[in-house]
Coordinates of C-alpha atoms in Angstrom, one line a residue:
Chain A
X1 CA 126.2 136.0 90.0
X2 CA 123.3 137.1 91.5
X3 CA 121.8 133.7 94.3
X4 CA 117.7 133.8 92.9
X5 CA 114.7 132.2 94.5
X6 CA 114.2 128.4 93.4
X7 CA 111.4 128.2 91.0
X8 CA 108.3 126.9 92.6
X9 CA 106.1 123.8 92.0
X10 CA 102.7 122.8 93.3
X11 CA 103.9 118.6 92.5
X12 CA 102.5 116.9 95.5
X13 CA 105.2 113.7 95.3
X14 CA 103.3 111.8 98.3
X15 CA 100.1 111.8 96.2
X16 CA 99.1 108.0 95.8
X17 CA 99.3 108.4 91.7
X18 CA 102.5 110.0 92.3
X19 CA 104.1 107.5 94.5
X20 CA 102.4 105.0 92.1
X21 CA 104.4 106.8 88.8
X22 CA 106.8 109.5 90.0
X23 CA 109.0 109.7 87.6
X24 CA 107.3 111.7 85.3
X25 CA 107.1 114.2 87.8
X26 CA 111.2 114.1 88.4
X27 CA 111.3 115.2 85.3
X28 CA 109.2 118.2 85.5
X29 CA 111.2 119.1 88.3
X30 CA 114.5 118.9 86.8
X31 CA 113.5 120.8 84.1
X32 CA 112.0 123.6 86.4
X33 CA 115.7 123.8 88.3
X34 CA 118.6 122.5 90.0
X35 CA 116.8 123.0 93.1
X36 CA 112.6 123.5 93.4
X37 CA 110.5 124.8 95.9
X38 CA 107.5 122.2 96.6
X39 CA 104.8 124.3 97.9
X40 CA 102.5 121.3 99.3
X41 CA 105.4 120.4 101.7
X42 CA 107.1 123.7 101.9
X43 CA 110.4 122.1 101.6
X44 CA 112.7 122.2 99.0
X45 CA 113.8 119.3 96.4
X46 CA 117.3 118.6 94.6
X47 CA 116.2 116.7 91.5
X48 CA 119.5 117.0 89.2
X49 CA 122.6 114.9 89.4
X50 CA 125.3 117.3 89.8
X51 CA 124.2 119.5 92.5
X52 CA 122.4 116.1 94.3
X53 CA 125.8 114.7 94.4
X54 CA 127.4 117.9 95.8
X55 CA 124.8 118.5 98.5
X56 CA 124.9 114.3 99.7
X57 CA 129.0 115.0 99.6
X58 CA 128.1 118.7 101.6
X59 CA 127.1 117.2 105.3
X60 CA 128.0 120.8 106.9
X61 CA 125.7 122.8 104.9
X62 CA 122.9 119.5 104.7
X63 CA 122.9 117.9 108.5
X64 CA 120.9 114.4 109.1
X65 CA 121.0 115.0 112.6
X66 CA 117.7 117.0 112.4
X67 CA 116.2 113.7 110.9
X68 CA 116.5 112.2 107.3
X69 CA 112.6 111.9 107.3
X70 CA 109.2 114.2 106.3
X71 CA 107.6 114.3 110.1
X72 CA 108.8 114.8 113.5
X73 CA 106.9 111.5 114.6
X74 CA 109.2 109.6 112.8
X75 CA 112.6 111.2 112.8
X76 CA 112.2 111.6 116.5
X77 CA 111.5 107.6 116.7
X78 CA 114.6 107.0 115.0
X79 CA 116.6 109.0 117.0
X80 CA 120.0 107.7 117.4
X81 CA 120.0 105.6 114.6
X82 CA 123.4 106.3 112.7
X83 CA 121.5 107.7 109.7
X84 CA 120.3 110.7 112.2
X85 CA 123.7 111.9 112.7
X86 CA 126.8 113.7 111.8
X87 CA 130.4 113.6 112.2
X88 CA 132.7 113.4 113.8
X89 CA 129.8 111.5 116.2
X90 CA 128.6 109.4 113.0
X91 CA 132.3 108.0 112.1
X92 CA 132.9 106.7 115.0
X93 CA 129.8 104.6 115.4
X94 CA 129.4 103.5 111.3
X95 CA 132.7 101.9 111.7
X96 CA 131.3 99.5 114.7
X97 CA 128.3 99.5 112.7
X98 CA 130.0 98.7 109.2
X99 CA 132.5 96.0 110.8
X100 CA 130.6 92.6 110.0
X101 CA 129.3 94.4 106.3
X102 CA 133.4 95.0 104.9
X103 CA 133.9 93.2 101.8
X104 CA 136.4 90.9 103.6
X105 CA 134.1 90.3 106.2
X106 CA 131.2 89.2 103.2
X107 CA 133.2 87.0 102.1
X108 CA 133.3 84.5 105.1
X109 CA 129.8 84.4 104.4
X110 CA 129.6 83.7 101.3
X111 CA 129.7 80.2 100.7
X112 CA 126.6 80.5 103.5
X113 CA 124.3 82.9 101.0
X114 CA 125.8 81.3 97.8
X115 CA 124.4 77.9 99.3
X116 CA 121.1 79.6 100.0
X117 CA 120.6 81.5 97.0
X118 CA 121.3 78.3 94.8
X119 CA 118.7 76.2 96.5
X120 CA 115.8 78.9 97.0
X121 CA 116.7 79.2 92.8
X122 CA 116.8 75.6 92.2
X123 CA 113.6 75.0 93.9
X124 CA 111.7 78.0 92.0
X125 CA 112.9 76.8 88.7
X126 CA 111.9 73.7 89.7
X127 CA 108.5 74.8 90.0
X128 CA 108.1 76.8 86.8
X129 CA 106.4 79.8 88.3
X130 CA 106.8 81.8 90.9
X131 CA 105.8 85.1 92.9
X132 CA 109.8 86.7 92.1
X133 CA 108.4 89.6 94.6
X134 CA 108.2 86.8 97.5
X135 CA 109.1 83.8 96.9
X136 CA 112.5 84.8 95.1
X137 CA 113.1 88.0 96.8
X138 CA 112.4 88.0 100.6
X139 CA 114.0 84.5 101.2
X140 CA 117.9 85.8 101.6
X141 CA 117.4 89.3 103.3
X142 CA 115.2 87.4 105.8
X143 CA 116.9 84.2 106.3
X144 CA 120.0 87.2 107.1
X145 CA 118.1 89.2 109.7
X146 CA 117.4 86.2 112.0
X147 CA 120.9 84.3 110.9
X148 CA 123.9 87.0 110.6
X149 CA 122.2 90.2 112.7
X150 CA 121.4 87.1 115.1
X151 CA 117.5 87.6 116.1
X152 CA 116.7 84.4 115.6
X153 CA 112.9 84.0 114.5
X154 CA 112.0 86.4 117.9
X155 CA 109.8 89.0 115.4
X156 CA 110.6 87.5 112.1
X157 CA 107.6 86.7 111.3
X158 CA 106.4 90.5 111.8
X159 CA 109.8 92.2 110.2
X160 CA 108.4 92.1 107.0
X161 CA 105.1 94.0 107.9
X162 CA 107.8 96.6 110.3
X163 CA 110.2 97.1 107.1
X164 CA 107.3 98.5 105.0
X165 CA 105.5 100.3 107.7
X166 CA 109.1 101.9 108.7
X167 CA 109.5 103.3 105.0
X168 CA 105.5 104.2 104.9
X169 CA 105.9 106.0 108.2
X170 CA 108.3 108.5 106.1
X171 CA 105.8 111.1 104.3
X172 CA 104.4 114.3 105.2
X173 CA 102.2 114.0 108.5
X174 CA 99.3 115.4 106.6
X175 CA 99.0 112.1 104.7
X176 CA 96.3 109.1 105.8
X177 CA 99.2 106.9 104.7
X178 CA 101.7 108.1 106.7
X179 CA 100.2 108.4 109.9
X180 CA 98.5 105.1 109.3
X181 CA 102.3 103.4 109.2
X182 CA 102.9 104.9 112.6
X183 CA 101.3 102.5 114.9
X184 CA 103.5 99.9 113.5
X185 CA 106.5 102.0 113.2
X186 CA 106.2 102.6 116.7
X187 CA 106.0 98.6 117.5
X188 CA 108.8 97.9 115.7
X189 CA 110.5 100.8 117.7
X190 CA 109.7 99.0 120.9
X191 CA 110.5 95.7 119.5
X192 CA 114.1 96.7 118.9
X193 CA 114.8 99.2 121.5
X194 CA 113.2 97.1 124.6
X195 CA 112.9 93.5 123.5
X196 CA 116.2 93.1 121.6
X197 CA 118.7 92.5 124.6
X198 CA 122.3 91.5 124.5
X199 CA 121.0 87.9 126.1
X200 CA 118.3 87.3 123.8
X201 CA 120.1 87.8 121.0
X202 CA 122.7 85.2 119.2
X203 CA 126.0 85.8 120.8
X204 CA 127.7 85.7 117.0
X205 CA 125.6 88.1 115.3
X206 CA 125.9 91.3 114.8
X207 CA 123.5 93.0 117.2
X208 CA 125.5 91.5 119.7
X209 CA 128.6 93.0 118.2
X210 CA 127.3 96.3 119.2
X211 CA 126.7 95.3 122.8
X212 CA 130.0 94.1 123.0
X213 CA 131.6 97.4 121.1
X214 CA 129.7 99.4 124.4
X215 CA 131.4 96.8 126.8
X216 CA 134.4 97.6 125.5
X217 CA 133.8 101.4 125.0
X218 CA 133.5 101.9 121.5
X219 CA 129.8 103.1 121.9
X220 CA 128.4 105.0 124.5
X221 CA 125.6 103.0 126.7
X222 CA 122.1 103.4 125.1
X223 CA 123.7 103.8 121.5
X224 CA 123.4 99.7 120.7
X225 CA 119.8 100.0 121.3
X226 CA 118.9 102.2 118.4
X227 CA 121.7 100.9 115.9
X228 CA 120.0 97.8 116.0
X229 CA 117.3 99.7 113.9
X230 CA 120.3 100.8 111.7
X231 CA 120.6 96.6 110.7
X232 CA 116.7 95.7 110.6
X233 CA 115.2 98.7 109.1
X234 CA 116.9 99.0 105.9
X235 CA 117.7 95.3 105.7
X236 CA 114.4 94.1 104.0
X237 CA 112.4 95.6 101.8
X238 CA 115.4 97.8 100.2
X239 CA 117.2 94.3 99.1
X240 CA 114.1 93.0 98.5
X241 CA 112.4 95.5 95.6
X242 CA 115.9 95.6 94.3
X243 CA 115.7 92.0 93.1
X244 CA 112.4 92.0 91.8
X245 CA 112.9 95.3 90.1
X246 CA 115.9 93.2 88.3
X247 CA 113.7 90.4 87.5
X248 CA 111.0 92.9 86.1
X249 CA 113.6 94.5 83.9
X250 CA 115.3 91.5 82.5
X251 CA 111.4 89.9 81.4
X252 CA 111.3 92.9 79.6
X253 CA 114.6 92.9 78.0
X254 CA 115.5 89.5 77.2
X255 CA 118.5 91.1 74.9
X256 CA 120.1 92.1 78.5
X257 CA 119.3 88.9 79.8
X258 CA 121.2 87.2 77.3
X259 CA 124.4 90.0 77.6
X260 CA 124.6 88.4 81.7
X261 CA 124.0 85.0 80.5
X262 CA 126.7 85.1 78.2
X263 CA 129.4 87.1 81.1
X264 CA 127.9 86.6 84.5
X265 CA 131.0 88.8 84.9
X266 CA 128.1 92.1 84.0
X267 CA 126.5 91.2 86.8
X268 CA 127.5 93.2 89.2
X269 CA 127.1 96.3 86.8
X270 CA 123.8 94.6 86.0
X271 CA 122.9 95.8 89.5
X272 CA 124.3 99.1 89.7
X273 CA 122.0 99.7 86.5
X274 CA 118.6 98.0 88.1
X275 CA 119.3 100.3 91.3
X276 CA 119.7 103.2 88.8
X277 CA 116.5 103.0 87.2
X278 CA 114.7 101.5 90.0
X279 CA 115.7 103.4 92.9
X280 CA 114.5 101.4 95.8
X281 CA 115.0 104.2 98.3
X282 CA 113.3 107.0 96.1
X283 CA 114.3 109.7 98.4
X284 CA 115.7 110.8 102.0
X285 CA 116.2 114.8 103.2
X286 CA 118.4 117.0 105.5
X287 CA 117.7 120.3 107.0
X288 CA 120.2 123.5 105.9
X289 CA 122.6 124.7 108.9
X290 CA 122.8 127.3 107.1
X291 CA 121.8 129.7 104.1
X292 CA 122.7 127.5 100.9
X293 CA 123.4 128.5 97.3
X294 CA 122.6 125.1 95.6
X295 CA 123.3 125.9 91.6
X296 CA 122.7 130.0 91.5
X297 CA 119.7 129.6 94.2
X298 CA 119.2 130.1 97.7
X299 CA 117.8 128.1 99.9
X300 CA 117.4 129.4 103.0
X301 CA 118.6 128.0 106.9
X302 CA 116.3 125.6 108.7
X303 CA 114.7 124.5 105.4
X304 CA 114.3 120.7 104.8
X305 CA 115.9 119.8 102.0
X306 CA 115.0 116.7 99.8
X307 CA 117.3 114.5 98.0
X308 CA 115.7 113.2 95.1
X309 CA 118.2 110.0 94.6
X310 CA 115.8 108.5 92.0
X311 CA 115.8 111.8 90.0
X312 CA 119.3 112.4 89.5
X313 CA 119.5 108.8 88.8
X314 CA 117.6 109.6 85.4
X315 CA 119.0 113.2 84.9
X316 CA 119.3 113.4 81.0
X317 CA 122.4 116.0 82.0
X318 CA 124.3 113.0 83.4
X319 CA 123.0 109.9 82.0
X320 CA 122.9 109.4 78.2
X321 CA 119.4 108.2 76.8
X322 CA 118.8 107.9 80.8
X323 CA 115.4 105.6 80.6
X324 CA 117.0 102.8 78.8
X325 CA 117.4 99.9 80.5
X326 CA 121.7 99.0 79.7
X327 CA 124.0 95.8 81.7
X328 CA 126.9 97.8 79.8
X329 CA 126.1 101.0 81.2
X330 CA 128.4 100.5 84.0
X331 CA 126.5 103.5 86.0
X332 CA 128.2 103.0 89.0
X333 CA 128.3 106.4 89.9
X334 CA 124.6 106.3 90.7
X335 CA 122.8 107.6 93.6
X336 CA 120.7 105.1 94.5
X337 CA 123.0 103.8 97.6
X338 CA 123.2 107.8 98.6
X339 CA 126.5 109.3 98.4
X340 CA 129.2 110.9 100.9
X341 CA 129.1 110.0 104.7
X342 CA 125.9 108.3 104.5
X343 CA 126.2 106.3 101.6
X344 CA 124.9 102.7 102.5
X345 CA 126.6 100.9 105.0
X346 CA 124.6 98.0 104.1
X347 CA 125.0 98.1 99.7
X348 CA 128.0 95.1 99.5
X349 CA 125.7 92.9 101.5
X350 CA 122.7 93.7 99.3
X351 CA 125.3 93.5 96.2
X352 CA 126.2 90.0 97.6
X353 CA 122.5 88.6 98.1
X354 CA 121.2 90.0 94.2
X355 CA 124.3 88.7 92.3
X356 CA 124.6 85.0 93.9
X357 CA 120.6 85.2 93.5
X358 CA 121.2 86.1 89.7
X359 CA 124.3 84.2 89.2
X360 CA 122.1 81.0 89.8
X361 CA 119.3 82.5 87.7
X362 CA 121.5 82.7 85.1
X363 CA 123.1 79.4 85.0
X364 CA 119.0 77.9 85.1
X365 CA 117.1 80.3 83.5
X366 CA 116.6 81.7 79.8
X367 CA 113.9 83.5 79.7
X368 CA 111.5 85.0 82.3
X369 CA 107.9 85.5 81.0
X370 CA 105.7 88.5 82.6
X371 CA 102.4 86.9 83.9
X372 CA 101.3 89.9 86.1
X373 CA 102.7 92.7 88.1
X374 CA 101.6 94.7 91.1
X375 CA 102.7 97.6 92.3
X376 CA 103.9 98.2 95.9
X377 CA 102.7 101.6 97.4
X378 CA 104.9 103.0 99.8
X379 CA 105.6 106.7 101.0
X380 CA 109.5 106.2 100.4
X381 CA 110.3 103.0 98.0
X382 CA 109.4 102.4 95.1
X383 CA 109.3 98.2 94.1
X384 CA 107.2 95.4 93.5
X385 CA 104.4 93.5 95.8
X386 CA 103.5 90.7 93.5
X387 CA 105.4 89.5 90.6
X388 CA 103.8 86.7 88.5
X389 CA 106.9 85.1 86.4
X390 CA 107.2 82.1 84.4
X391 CA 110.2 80.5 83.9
X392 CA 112.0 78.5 80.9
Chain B
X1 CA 149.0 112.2 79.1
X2 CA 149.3 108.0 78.8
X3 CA 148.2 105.8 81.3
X4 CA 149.3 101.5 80.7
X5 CA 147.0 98.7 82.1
X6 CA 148.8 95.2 82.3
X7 CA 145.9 92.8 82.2
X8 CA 145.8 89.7 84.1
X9 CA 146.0 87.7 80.6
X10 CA 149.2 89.5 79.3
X11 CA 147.8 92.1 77.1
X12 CA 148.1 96.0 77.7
X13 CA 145.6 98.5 77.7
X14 CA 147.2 101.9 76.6
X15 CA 144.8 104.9 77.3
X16 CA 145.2 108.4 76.3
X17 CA 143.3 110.4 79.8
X18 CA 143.4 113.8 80.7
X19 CA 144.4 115.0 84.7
X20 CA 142.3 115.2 87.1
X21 CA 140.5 112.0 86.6
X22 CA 141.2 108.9 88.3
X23 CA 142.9 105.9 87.2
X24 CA 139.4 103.6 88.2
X25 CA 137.3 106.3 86.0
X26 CA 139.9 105.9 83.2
X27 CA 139.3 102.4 83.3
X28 CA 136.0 102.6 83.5
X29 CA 135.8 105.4 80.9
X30 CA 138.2 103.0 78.1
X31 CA 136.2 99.6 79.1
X32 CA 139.0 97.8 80.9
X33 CA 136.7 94.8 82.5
X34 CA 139.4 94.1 84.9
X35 CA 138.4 96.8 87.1
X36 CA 135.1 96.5 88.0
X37 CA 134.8 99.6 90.3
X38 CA 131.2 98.7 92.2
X39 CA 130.9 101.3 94.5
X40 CA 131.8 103.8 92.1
X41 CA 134.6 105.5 94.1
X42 CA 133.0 105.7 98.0
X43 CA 135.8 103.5 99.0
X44 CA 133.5 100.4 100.1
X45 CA 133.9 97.6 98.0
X46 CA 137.5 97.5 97.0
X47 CA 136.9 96.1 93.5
X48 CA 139.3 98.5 91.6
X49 CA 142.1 97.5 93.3
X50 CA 146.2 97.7 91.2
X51 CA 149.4 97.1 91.8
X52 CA 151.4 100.0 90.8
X53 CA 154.1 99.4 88.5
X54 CA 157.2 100.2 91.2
X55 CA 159.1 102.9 89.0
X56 CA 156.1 105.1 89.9
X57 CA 155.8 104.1 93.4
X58 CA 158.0 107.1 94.6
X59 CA 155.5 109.9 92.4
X60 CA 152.1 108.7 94.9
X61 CA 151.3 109.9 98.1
X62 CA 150.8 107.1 100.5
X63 CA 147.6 105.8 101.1
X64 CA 144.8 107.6 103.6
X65 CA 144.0 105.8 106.4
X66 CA 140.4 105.0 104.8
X67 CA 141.9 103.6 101.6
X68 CA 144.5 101.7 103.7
X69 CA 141.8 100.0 105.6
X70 CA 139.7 99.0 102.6
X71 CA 142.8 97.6 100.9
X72 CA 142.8 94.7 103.5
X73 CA 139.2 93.7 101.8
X74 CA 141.0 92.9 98.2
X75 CA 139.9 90.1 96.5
X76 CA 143.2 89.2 95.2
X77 CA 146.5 89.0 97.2
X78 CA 147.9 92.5 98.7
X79 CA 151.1 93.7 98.1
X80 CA 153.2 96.8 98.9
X81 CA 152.3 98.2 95.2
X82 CA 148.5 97.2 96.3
X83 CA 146.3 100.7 96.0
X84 CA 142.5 101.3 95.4
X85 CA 142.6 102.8 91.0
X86 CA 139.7 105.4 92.9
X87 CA 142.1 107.6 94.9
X88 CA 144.7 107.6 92.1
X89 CA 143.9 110.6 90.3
X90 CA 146.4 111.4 87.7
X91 CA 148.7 114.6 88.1
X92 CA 151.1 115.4 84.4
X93 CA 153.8 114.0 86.6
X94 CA 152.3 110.6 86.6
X95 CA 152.2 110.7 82.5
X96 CA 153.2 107.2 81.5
X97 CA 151.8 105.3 84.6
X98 CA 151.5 101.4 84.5
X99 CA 149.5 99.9 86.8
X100 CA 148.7 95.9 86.9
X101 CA 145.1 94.5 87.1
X102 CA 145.0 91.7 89.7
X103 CA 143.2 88.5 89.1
X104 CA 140.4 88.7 90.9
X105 CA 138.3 92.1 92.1
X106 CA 134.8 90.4 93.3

């Protein structure tokens, strides 16, 4: 078969109404292709499920170590970060980096987040109504980054402000929004590459764990410095839209709400199918090494390459009646968490903090009402700033 | 080809699957609850962990290193039968397979 020329698009996807309400476009571009040329980026976008998955599971032909991100600014900035490279150099340093976030090692903690997410619960229900987008949802990724990654409250208070800015920072340079993140970005760069030091922070935690992994050889010197970025920069705002994109979901669909109540045991699949729909990471890219044939068409060496997670997520091709919101779906094939080498080092902590956050919801609460919703803006998630709720 | 799941309450789950699939997408694919299969196969949340019936212990290639290590993070108590259902994909030689669904997977 004869490779063609991607099909080309003029969809600008870091427009603000399109970051407001992208999906509409996804699904112009997977009908357009398995792969699309976006002329207002010149790059090229993977919108389908099948060939998305192939080219995440492909990290010969699709490198990260050129930068995951849509500007030189900010993929230079995170240089070093675990995300920005391949193997065999990426294995070794995601297994120091994955070490405290194993399912065995989750569940020390989990009597510790279980005790949290009960009481930041009990005292919302208590109260009746709530912001779910803050008062629910920041209180266990936060409490987290200064507890178990062992900063203490040194920069808590700003973290939240850094996470969004980091994501922000991620468009193409040509937009006011992105460069407008970059000042912050490059703050938060400092913060954790010069102020975090092995005697500042808590000796348990896991930022120390790297320091200690570099004593001992495991890293090179210099390496702990960015990884620390690896723990703080998706930690926050990822978990975080996640949650309230649940609660948004289950005020609409009370019949779902009912499915958990009845078997807290769908919870877990619950999640996989909020993560689906609601993508909180929308989208990351690669750069070709090489001339690629991605479903019959080429695209060429040194191209960036995006993967549009939240697209294949809600490929009709893949996903039955895709749009509907379904506990039963058990969609845990998704690509929300990303797939291959790079999948989410972090996704069985985030699990942990939604399900013992819903599990108490669950046991307290039968219906959420919607009392008002805004969106959050962002060049590179997709979630929730405000979310009024009501609970009975 | 047949492929047997003991449940943890007693009860079988017999499944008519086709090779080349894996025993955790079987599962998932004939709603066995016991296997709850979070991470949909990346090997990192060991939650669609079996014990292999022993008769067919001799028919599987020993576990990878990577599947090895995540089979320390079962919920449930690890035995010698102990794999992850994800990196069992089924070969006509394994028609007939019975594995066990442990208590616990979360």
């Amino acid at each position: 078969m004869a490779v063609l020329a991607p099909p080309s698009s003029d969809i600008d996807l870091w427009e603000d109404a399109s970051l407001a309400d992208p999906y509409p476009l996804y699904q112009q571009l997977r009908d357009l292709g398995p792969v699309v040329h976006l002329s207002a980026q010149d790059a090229f976008a993977i919108p389908r499920y099948d060939p998305l998955r192939e080219a995440l599971a492909d990290w010969h032909s699709f490198t990260s170590a050129r930068g995951v991100m849509m500007n030189d600014h900010v993929n230079s900035a995170f240089t070093g970060i675990v995300l920005h490279t391949d193997p065999p150099e990426h294995d070794v340093m995601r297994k120091v980096l994955a070490a405290p976030l194993r399912p065995d090692q989750l569940r020390l903690i989990t009597p510790r987040v279980r005790a949290e997410a009960d009481a930041v619960v009990d005292r919302l229900v208590h109260r009746g109504r709530f912001d779910a987008a803050t008062d629910l949802a920041q209180h266990l990724p936060l409490t987290i980054v200064s507890t178990l990654v062992g900063l203490g409250d040194f920069g808590k208070e700003r973290m939240l402000e850094w996470a969004a800015a980091t994501f922000d920072a991620q468009g193409p340079v040509d937009r006011a929004r992105t460069r407008a993140a970059f000042p912050k970005l490059d703050e938060m760069v400092a913060y954790a590459t010069q102020e975090v030091t092995a005697e500042k922070v808590d000796p348990a935690g896991w930022v120390a764990a790297l320091y200690a992994a570099a004593d001992r050889g495991a890293l090179r010197p210099g390496q702990p410095e960015a990884m620390v970025m690896d723990y703080t920069g998706p930690a926050l705002d990822t978990t975080i839209f996640a949650t309230s994109s649940a609660i948004w979901l289950f005020a609409q669909h009370p019949d779902q709400w009912d499915l958990v109540r009845e078997d807290p045991r769908l919870i877990p699949h619950a999640i996989n199918e909020v993560v689906r729909l609601e993508s909180p990471i929308q989208r990351f890219s690669r750069v070709a090494t090489r001339d690629v044939e991605v479903g019959g068409h080429l695209v060429p060496e040194g191209a960036r390459v995006l993967m549009l997670f939240a697209s294949g997520n809600r490929d009709e091709r893949h996903y039955p009646d895709p749009e509907r919101f379904d506990v039963r779906r058990r969609p845990s094939d998704h690509l929300a968490f990303g797939h291959g080498v790079h999948a989410c080092v972090g996704m069985n902590l985030a699990r942990l903090e939604i399900r013992l956050l819903l599990e108490a919801l669950a046991a307290k609460v039968e219906r959420f009402e919607l009392l008002g919703v805004e969106r959050a803006v962002n060049s590179t998630l997709r979630g929730i700033a405000h979310l009024d709720v009501a609970v009975s | 080809m047949k492929l047997t799941f003991r449940r943890p309450d007693g009860s079988h789950g017999v499944h008519d699957t086709d090779p080349g699939t894996s025993v955790m997408e079987a599962a998932v694919a004939h709603g066995e609850d016991g296997i709850v299969a979070e991470c949909g196969g990346s090997l990192m949340c060991a939650t669609c962990h079996v014990y292999v019936d022993p008769a067919f212990s001799d028919l599987l290639a020993p576990p990878a290193e990577d599947e090895a290590e995540m089979l320390t993070c079962t919920a449930a108590e690890r035995r010698p039968t102990s794999r992850l259902s994800c990196q069992l994909v089924l070969t006509d030689d394994l028609d007939g397979l019975v594995v066990e669904i442990p208590e616990e997977q979360v």
